[in-house]
Amino acid sequence: MSSGIAGTATPTQIAEPILAALRAKIRGDLIQPGDPQYDSARKVYNGMIDKHPALIARCVDVADVIGAVNFARENRMTLAIRGGGHNGPGLGTCDHGVVADLSRMRGIRVDGASGSVRVDGGCVWGDVDHATHPFGMAVPCGFISTTGVGGLTLGGGIGYLTRRYGLTIDNLLGVDMVLADGRPITATEKENKDLFWAVRGGGGNFGVVTAFRFKMQPVSTVYGGPIFWPMEQAGHILKTWSKFILDAPEELNGWFGFVTVPPAPHFPQQYHGQKMCVITWCYTGDVKNGDRVLKPIREWSKPSMDFAGAIPFPALNSMFDAVYPPGLQWYWKADFFDTIDDRSIDLHLNYGAQLPTPHSTMHLYPIDGAAHRVGRKDTAFNYRNANFAGVIVGVDPEPANNERMIRWAKEYWTALHPYSAGGGYINMVMDEGEDLVKAAYGDNYTRLAKIKAKYDPENLFCVNQNIKPAR
Ligand SMILES: Cc1cc2nc3c(=O)[nH]c(=O)nc-3n(C[C@H](O)[C@H](O)[C@H](O)COP(=O)(O)OP(=O)(O)OC[C@H]3O[C@@H](n4cnc5c(N)ncnc54)[C@H](O)[C@@H]3O)c2cc1C
């Protein structure tokens, strides 16, 4: 894995004759230190990450990806693959090495007849929502539309449709990839089955995915949106929700969070800056029944603000994009949970009341329902029995607040961890090393390491939550 969070590297320059050979093979842009677009091209979503690659290859097609992979391998350079660039520890970039940047590979082809969609490896979820919505369909994705399809899918994919249709990987039909030796290859349930098993949760360890093929699900206008309650009610709401949601019909999803109400015009001024608890709902059954389904929830306790109603799925999925623009400082901690018991609720109330900055938050996502019907050995994603994925994130525009928000996130996580199922969703953690990766994959790690040894024995794809090749 690449070095530390904030890169202090002096940019490396690649000698011109070496670069000229690559230029002959690549149609996309090759961006180097000193080029006018270098500083914007090397930025990723998390403003805490400040890496200086020697070369950013903005690939436009599979041939470009093959060129970039071969170049890095032949010149013994670190290779990072950048999808949407949202990864917390910045695993879409590196110091000194080559970044295969897929952000120009954004083609999508919906196949209405087969109910599937082919999505290029550099797409973000907003691209997929945009392409599938006119067909009355969606692919199970995350809770925000600016996140990359690449990283989110390869790590598992938790979102609004998880309870009804499973994780994103449970809707993956196949991938086109470029392997470490530069070979293009397809992996499905029938072809290169071991690789297809591994990419469903095993991250970017096995190659560059140039295209994903997903099964689409019939999701169009849903009944959803956030309902806010005052902090004094948070214990009651969290306790009631954590029991209710596991018995609720799978058409209903709702994730719990602690937030600070932003000073935005659509929130009544009296609530600006207040800490609150929120559940963001998404009901994918008949929209006409939405009011009836949410009626008991609205009676748990009087909401302070209620924004739930009929809404096109792409609008719900992009509702929080503007709250979290690129460039903020992010520090992530994560755990899985089987239950949310009274002791952990007390801890949540304590730390939720201390959100260190207005953007900082804690979320609990239900991951039961359809996600439980896939066995823990059926894909690389190991925590199939857990009911909730939890994430604690310190977020702020100002680097000067990092120490304070990181301390809060670490203390919150440390206090809560004994009540967890262990592990931690690999897409929602920082660069915490091998023990965390092993804990996340549990029994599946040994099989992943063997598949890694088969497809990437030299660990060319090491800028990720790294699985070491079995020896
Ligand atoms: C604001 C925000 C909201 C989020 N919400 C959710 C959510 O709702 N649900 C959820 O499950 N996760 C969520 N995440 C976590 C997200 O899944 C991870 O950050 C993920 O790594 C992002 O993928 P990316 O392609 O944008 O990242 P990148 O930084 O581009 O890449 C992340 C990792 O994936 C690899 N990778 C990316 N694309 C490819 C590819 N095509 N082929 C091979 N390897 C590739 C990279 O090498 C790197 O190791 C969220 C993250 C953020 C910042």
PDB file of N, CA and C in Angstrom, residues 192-258:
ATOM      1  N   ASN A 192     -13.712 -17.785 -15.672  1.00  0.00           N
ATOM      2  CA  ASN A 192     -12.793 -17.303 -14.624  1.00  0.00           C
ATOM      3  C   ASN A 192     -13.554 -17.074 -13.310  1.00  0.00           C
ATOM      4  N   LYS A 193     -14.214 -18.138 -12.896  1.00  0.00           N
ATOM      5  CA  LYS A 193     -15.109 -18.064 -11.722  1.00  0.00           C
ATOM      6  C   LYS A 193     -14.393 -17.627 -10.450  1.00  0.00           C
ATOM      7  N   ASP A 194     -13.132 -18.100 -10.301  1.00  0.00           N
ATOM      8  CA  ASP A 194     -12.403 -17.735  -9.073  1.00  0.00           C
ATOM      9  C   ASP A 194     -12.192 -16.217  -8.999  1.00  0.00           C
ATOM     10  N   LEU A 195     -11.871 -15.644 -10.152  1.00  0.00           N
ATOM     11  CA  LEU A 195     -11.652 -14.195 -10.200  1.00  0.00           C
ATOM     12  C   LEU A 195     -12.962 -13.441  -9.939  1.00  0.00           C
ATOM     13  N   PHE A 196     -14.044 -13.954 -10.494  1.00  0.00           N
ATOM     14  CA  PHE A 196     -15.340 -13.295 -10.288  1.00  0.00           C
ATOM     15  C   PHE A 196     -15.743 -13.349  -8.812  1.00  0.00           C
ATOM     16  N   TRP A 197     -15.433 -14.464  -8.166  1.00  0.00           N
ATOM     17  CA  TRP A 197     -15.692 -14.555  -6.717  1.00  0.00           C
ATOM     18  C   TRP A 197     -14.881 -13.475  -5.979  1.00  0.00           C
ATOM     19  N   ALA A 198     -13.608 -13.352  -6.354  1.00  0.00           N
ATOM     20  CA  ALA A 198     -12.703 -12.458  -5.610  1.00  0.00           C
ATOM     21  C   ALA A 198     -13.043 -10.978  -5.793  1.00  0.00           C
ATOM     22  N   VAL A 199     -13.443 -10.593  -7.010  1.00  0.00           N
ATOM     23  CA  VAL A 199     -13.706  -9.157  -7.210  1.00  0.00           C
ATOM     24  C   VAL A 199     -14.992  -8.721  -6.521  1.00  0.00           C
ATOM     25  N   ARG A 200     -15.820  -9.678  -6.117  1.00  0.00           N
ATOM     26  CA  ARG A 200     -17.050  -9.300  -5.406  1.00  0.00           C
ATOM     27  C   ARG A 200     -16.734  -9.126  -3.914  1.00  0.00           C
ATOM     28  N   GLY A 201     -16.046  -8.054  -3.601  1.00  0.00           N
ATOM     29  CA  GLY A 201     -15.691  -7.721  -2.216  1.00  0.00           C
ATOM     30  C   GLY A 201     -14.193  -7.542  -2.017  1.00  0.00           C
ATOM     31  N   GLY A 202     -13.385  -8.144  -2.900  1.00  0.00           N
ATOM     32  CA  GLY A 202     -11.925  -8.148  -2.692  1.00  0.00           C
ATOM     33  C   GLY A 202     -11.209  -6.885  -3.156  1.00  0.00           C
ATOM     34  N   GLY A 203     -11.964  -5.862  -3.556  1.00  0.00           N
ATOM     35  CA  GLY A 203     -11.368  -4.574  -3.920  1.00  0.00           C
ATOM     36  C   GLY A 203     -10.586  -4.637  -5.225  1.00  0.00           C
ATOM     37  N   GLY A 204      -9.706  -3.647  -5.421  1.00  0.00           N
ATOM     38  CA  GLY A 204      -8.954  -3.532  -6.677  1.00  0.00           C
ATOM     39  C   GLY A 204      -7.691  -4.375  -6.693  1.00  0.00           C
ATOM     40  N   ASN A 205      -7.672  -5.469  -5.923  1.00  0.00           N
ATOM     41  CA  ASN A 205      -6.469  -6.287  -5.776  1.00  0.00           C
ATOM     42  C   ASN A 205      -6.117  -7.137  -6.986  1.00  0.00           C
ATOM     43  N   PHE A 206      -7.059  -7.346  -7.904  1.00  0.00           N
ATOM     44  CA  PHE A 206      -6.870  -8.405  -8.902  1.00  0.00           C
ATOM     45  C   PHE A 206      -6.682  -7.882 -10.322  1.00  0.00           C
ATOM     46  N   GLY A 207      -6.891  -6.613 -10.521  1.00  0.00           N
ATOM     47  CA  GLY A 207      -6.731  -6.055 -11.857  1.00  0.00           C
ATOM     48  C   GLY A 207      -7.565  -4.791 -11.998  1.00  0.00           C
ATOM     49  N   VAL A 208      -7.480  -4.191 -13.169  1.00  0.00           N
ATOM     50  CA  VAL A 208      -8.255  -2.982 -13.446  1.00  0.00           C
ATOM     51  C   VAL A 208      -9.561  -3.404 -14.100  1.00  0.00           C
ATOM     52  N   VAL A 209     -10.677  -3.075 -13.485  1.00  0.00           N
ATOM     53  CA  VAL A 209     -11.966  -3.387 -14.096  1.00  0.00           C
ATOM     54  C   VAL A 209     -12.288  -2.268 -15.086  1.00  0.00           C
ATOM     55  N   THR A 210     -12.331  -2.638 -16.356  1.00  0.00           N
ATOM     56  CA  THR A 210     -12.615  -1.626 -17.384  1.00  0.00           C
ATOM     57  C   THR A 210     -14.115  -1.500 -17.628  1.00  0.00           C
ATOM     58  N   ALA A 211     -14.873  -2.562 -17.319  1.00  0.00           N
ATOM     59  CA  ALA A 211     -16.336  -2.467 -17.426  1.00  0.00           C
ATOM     60  C   ALA A 211     -16.999  -3.457 -16.474  1.00  0.00           C
ATOM     61  N   PHE A 212     -18.109  -3.001 -15.906  1.00  0.00           N
ATOM     62  CA  PHE A 212     -18.936  -3.831 -15.024  1.00  0.00           C
ATOM     63  C   PHE A 212     -20.247  -4.120 -15.767  1.00  0.00           C
ATOM     64  N   ARG A 213     -20.805  -5.331 -15.604  1.00  0.00           N
ATOM     65  CA  ARG A 213     -22.161  -5.574 -16.103  1.00  0.00           C
ATOM     66  C   ARG A 213     -23.048  -5.906 -14.899  1.00  0.00           C
ATOM     67  N   PHE A 214     -24.093  -5.090 -14.732  1.00  0.00           N
ATOM     68  CA  PHE A 214     -24.981  -5.236 -13.574  1.00  0.00           C
ATOM     69  C   PHE A 214     -26.382  -5.655 -14.016  1.00  0.00           C
ATOM     70  N   LYS A 215     -27.046  -6.394 -13.135  1.00  0.00           N
ATOM     71  CA  LYS A 215     -28.486  -6.607 -13.276  1.00  0.00           C
ATOM     72  C   LYS A 215     -29.163  -5.330 -12.779  1.00  0.00           C
ATOM     73  N   MET A 216     -30.132  -4.824 -13.530  1.00  0.00           N
ATOM     74  CA  MET A 216     -30.869  -3.632 -13.071  1.00  0.00           C
ATOM     75  C   MET A 216     -32.087  -4.105 -12.269  1.00  0.00           C
ATOM     76  N   GLN A 217     -32.576  -3.252 -11.405  1.00  0.00           N
ATOM     77  CA  GLN A 217     -33.759  -3.573 -10.604  1.00  0.00           C
ATOM     78  C   GLN A 217     -34.852  -2.532 -10.884  1.00  0.00           C
ATOM     79  N   PRO A 218     -36.121  -2.951 -10.803  1.00  0.00           N
ATOM     80  CA  PRO A 218     -37.207  -2.020 -11.128  1.00  0.00           C
ATOM     81  C   PRO A 218     -37.427  -0.988 -10.020  1.00  0.00           C
ATOM     82  N   VAL A 219     -36.672   0.079 -10.060  1.00  0.00           N
ATOM     83  CA  VAL A 219     -36.766   1.159  -9.055  1.00  0.00           C
ATOM     84  C   VAL A 219     -36.847   2.469  -9.820  1.00  0.00           C
ATOM     85  N   SER A 220     -37.905   3.242  -9.575  1.00  0.00           N
ATOM     86  CA  SER A 220     -38.055   4.481 -10.323  1.00  0.00           C
ATOM     87  C   SER A 220     -38.319   5.635  -9.358  1.00  0.00           C
ATOM     88  N   THR A 221     -39.613   5.957  -9.137  1.00  0.00           N
ATOM     89  CA  THR A 221     -39.916   6.931  -8.087  1.00  0.00           C
ATOM     90  C   THR A 221     -40.147   6.151  -6.796  1.00  0.00           C
ATOM     91  N   VAL A 222     -39.475   6.573  -5.744  1.00  0.00           N
ATOM     92  CA  VAL A 222     -39.590   5.895  -4.457  1.00  0.00           C
ATOM     93  C   VAL A 222     -40.250   6.863  -3.463  1.00  0.00           C
ATOM     94  N   TYR A 223     -40.524   6.379  -2.258  1.00  0.00           N
ATOM     95  CA  TYR A 223     -41.005   7.267  -1.192  1.00  0.00           C
ATOM     96  C   TYR A 223     -39.863   7.365  -0.194  1.00  0.00           C
ATOM     97  N   GLY A 224     -39.221   8.511  -0.133  1.00  0.00           N
ATOM     98  CA  GLY A 224     -38.053   8.567   0.738  1.00  0.00           C
ATOM     99  C   GLY A 224     -37.643   9.979   1.090  1.00  0.00           C
ATOM    100  N   GLY A 225     -36.576  10.026   1.878  1.00  0.00           N
ATOM    101  CA  GLY A 225     -36.025  11.309   2.323  1.00  0.00           C
ATOM    102  C   GLY A 225     -35.781  11.273   3.824  1.00  0.00           C
ATOM    103  N   PRO A 226     -35.133  12.306   4.353  1.00  0.00           N
ATOM    104  CA  PRO A 226     -34.767  12.312   5.775  1.00  0.00           C
ATOM    105  C   PRO A 226     -35.884  12.809   6.701  1.00  0.00           C
ATOM    106  N   ILE A 227     -35.987  12.160   7.849  1.00  0.00           N
ATOM    107  CA  ILE A 227     -36.840  12.647   8.943  1.00  0.00           C
ATOM    108  C   ILE A 227     -35.913  12.909  10.137  1.00  0.00           C
ATOM    109  N   PHE A 228     -36.007  14.113  10.681  1.00  0.00           N
ATOM    110  CA  PHE A 228     -35.112  14.535  11.776  1.00  0.00           C
ATOM    111  C   PHE A 228     -35.869  14.561  13.099  1.00  0.00           C
ATOM    112  N   TRP A 229     -35.190  14.141  14.163  1.00  0.00           N
ATOM    113  CA  TRP A 229     -35.734  14.262  15.521  1.00  0.00           C
ATOM    114  C   TRP A 229     -34.716  14.991  16.403  1.00  0.00           C
ATOM    115  N   PRO A 230     -35.197  15.630  17.488  1.00  0.00           N
ATOM    116  CA  PRO A 230     -34.247  16.333  18.374  1.00  0.00           C
ATOM    117  C   PRO A 230     -33.346  15.343  19.110  1.00  0.00           C
ATOM    118  N   MET A 231     -32.172  15.787  19.496  1.00  0.00           N
ATOM    119  CA  MET A 231     -31.198  14.934  20.180  1.00  0.00           C
ATOM    120  C   MET A 231     -31.795  14.280  21.437  1.00  0.00           C
ATOM    121  N   GLU A 232     -32.700  14.997  22.126  1.00  0.00           N
ATOM    122  CA  GLU A 232     -33.279  14.418  23.357  1.00  0.00           C
ATOM    123  C   GLU A 232     -34.038  13.124  23.048  1.00  0.00           C
ATOM    124  N   GLN A 233     -34.489  12.971  21.822  1.00  0.00           N
ATOM    125  CA  GLN A 233     -35.240  11.766  21.454  1.00  0.00           C
ATOM    126  C   GLN A 233     -34.338  10.690  20.830  1.00  0.00           C
ATOM    127  N   ALA A 234     -33.028  10.993  20.678  1.00  0.00           N
ATOM    128  CA  ALA A 234     -32.165  10.112  19.874  1.00  0.00           C
ATOM    129  C   ALA A 234     -32.098   8.682  20.437  1.00  0.00           C
ATOM    130  N   GLY A 235     -32.044   8.545  21.773  1.00  0.00           N
ATOM    131  CA  GLY A 235     -31.955   7.210  22.366  1.00  0.00           C
ATOM    132  C   GLY A 235     -33.193   6.383  22.030  1.00  0.00           C
ATOM    133  N   HIS A 236     -34.351   6.997  22.198  1.00  0.00           N
ATOM    134  CA  HIS A 236     -35.625   6.330  21.907  1.00  0.00           C
ATOM    135  C   HIS A 236     -35.713   5.978  20.415  1.00  0.00           C
ATOM    136  N   ILE A 237     -35.332   6.911  19.560  1.00  0.00           N
ATOM    137  CA  ILE A 237     -35.426   6.680  18.103  1.00  0.00           C
ATOM    138  C   ILE A 237     -34.457   5.574  17.670  1.00  0.00           C
ATOM    139  N   LEU A 238     -33.220   5.638  18.186  1.00  0.00           N
ATOM    140  CA  LEU A 238     -32.225   4.630  17.790  1.00  0.00           C
ATOM    141  C   LEU A 238     -32.659   3.234  18.242  1.00  0.00           C
ATOM    142  N   LYS A 239     -33.160   3.152  19.469  1.00  0.00           N
ATOM    143  CA  LYS A 239     -33.589   1.848  20.003  1.00  0.00           C
ATOM    144  C   LYS A 239     -34.773   1.311  19.182  1.00  0.00           C
ATOM    145  N   THR A 240     -35.739   2.181  18.934  1.00  0.00           N
ATOM    146  CA  THR A 240     -36.949   1.757  18.216  1.00  0.00           C
ATOM    147  C   THR A 240     -36.599   1.368  16.782  1.00  0.00           C
ATOM    148  N   TRP A 241     -35.800   2.221  16.104  1.00  0.00           N
ATOM    149  CA  TRP A 241     -35.419   1.956  14.701  1.00  0.00           C
ATOM    150  C   TRP A 241     -34.650   0.651  14.565  1.00  0.00           C
ATOM    151  N   SER A 242     -33.676   0.420  15.479  1.00  0.00           N
ATOM    152  CA  SER A 242     -32.782  -0.732  15.299  1.00  0.00           C
ATOM    153  C   SER A 242     -33.539  -2.052  15.438  1.00  0.00           C
ATOM    154  N   LYS A 243     -34.660  -2.042  16.159  1.00  0.00           N
ATOM    155  CA  LYS A 243     -35.488  -3.262  16.242  1.00  0.00           C
ATOM    156  C   LYS A 243     -36.462  -3.297  15.058  1.00  0.00           C
ATOM    157  N   PHE A 244     -37.116  -2.156  14.819  1.00  0.00           N
ATOM    158  CA  PHE A 244     -38.145  -2.051  13.780  1.00  0.00           C
ATOM    159  C   PHE A 244     -37.610  -2.445  12.403  1.00  0.00           C
ATOM    160  N   ILE A 245     -36.418  -1.922  12.062  1.00  0.00           N
ATOM    161  CA  ILE A 245     -35.965  -2.041  10.663  1.00  0.00           C
ATOM    162  C   ILE A 245     -35.685  -3.497  10.299  1.00  0.00           C
ATOM    163  N   LEU A 246     -35.266  -4.302  11.278  1.00  0.00           N
ATOM    164  CA  LEU A 246     -34.936  -5.695  10.960  1.00  0.00           C
ATOM    165  C   LEU A 246     -36.198  -6.539  10.733  1.00  0.00           C
ATOM    166  N   ASP A 247     -37.354  -6.060  11.186  1.00  0.00           N
ATOM    167  CA  ASP A 247     -38.621  -6.770  10.949  1.00  0.00           C
ATOM    168  C   ASP A 247     -39.439  -6.111   9.845  1.00  0.00           C
ATOM    169  N   ALA A 248     -38.961  -4.981   9.352  1.00  0.00           N
ATOM    170  CA  ALA A 248     -39.740  -4.222   8.355  1.00  0.00           C
ATOM    171  C   ALA A 248     -39.703  -4.949   7.010  1.00  0.00           C
ATOM    172  N   PRO A 249     -40.708  -4.714   6.148  1.00  0.00           N
ATOM    173  CA  PRO A 249     -40.641  -5.305   4.812  1.00  0.00           C
ATOM    174  C   PRO A 249     -39.368  -4.851   4.093  1.00  0.00           C
ATOM    175  N   GLU A 250     -38.850  -5.733   3.234  1.00  0.00           N
ATOM    176  CA  GLU A 250     -37.563  -5.412   2.595  1.00  0.00           C
ATOM    177  C   GLU A 250     -37.652  -4.234   1.630  1.00  0.00           C
ATOM    178  N   GLU A 251     -38.868  -3.855   1.249  1.00  0.00           N
ATOM    179  CA  GLU A 251     -39.033  -2.660   0.392  1.00  0.00           C
ATOM    180  C   GLU A 251     -38.620  -1.398   1.143  1.00  0.00           C
ATOM    181  N   LEU A 252     -38.563  -1.485   2.478  1.00  0.00           N
ATOM    182  CA  LEU A 252     -38.255  -0.293   3.276  1.00  0.00           C
ATOM    183  C   LEU A 252     -36.812  -0.328   3.751  1.00  0.00           C
ATOM    184  N   ASN A 253     -36.097   0.759   3.493  1.00  0.00           N
ATOM    185  CA  ASN A 253     -34.754   0.933   4.029  1.00  0.00           C
ATOM    186  C   ASN A 253     -34.734   2.268   4.763  1.00  0.00           C
ATOM    187  N   GLY A 254     -33.924   2.346   5.785  1.00  0.00           N
ATOM    188  CA  GLY A 254     -33.774   3.619   6.493  1.00  0.00           C
ATOM    189  C   GLY A 254     -32.486   3.540   7.285  1.00  0.00           C
ATOM    190  N   TRP A 255     -31.587   4.486   7.067  1.00  0.00           N
ATOM    191  CA  TRP A 255     -30.339   4.474   7.837  1.00  0.00           C
ATOM    192  C   TRP A 255     -30.341   5.605   8.842  1.00  0.00           C
ATOM    193  N   PHE A 256     -29.724   5.302   9.978  1.00  0.00           N
ATOM    194  CA  PHE A 256     -29.717   6.219  11.119  1.00  0.00           C
ATOM    195  C   PHE A 256     -28.453   7.062  11.102  1.00  0.00           C
ATOM    196  N   GLY A 257     -28.554   8.327  11.468  1.00  0.00           N
ATOM    197  CA  GLY A 257     -27.351   9.163  11.554  1.00  0.00           C
ATOM    198  C   GLY A 257     -27.462  10.250  12.610  1.00  0.00           C
ATOM    199  N   PHE A 258     -26.299  10.712  13.063  1.00  0.00           N
ATOM    200  CA  PHE A 258     -26.214  11.949  13.857  1.00  0.00           C
ATOM    201  C   PHE A 258     -25.682  13.034  12.937  1.00  0.00           C
TER     202      PHE A 258
END
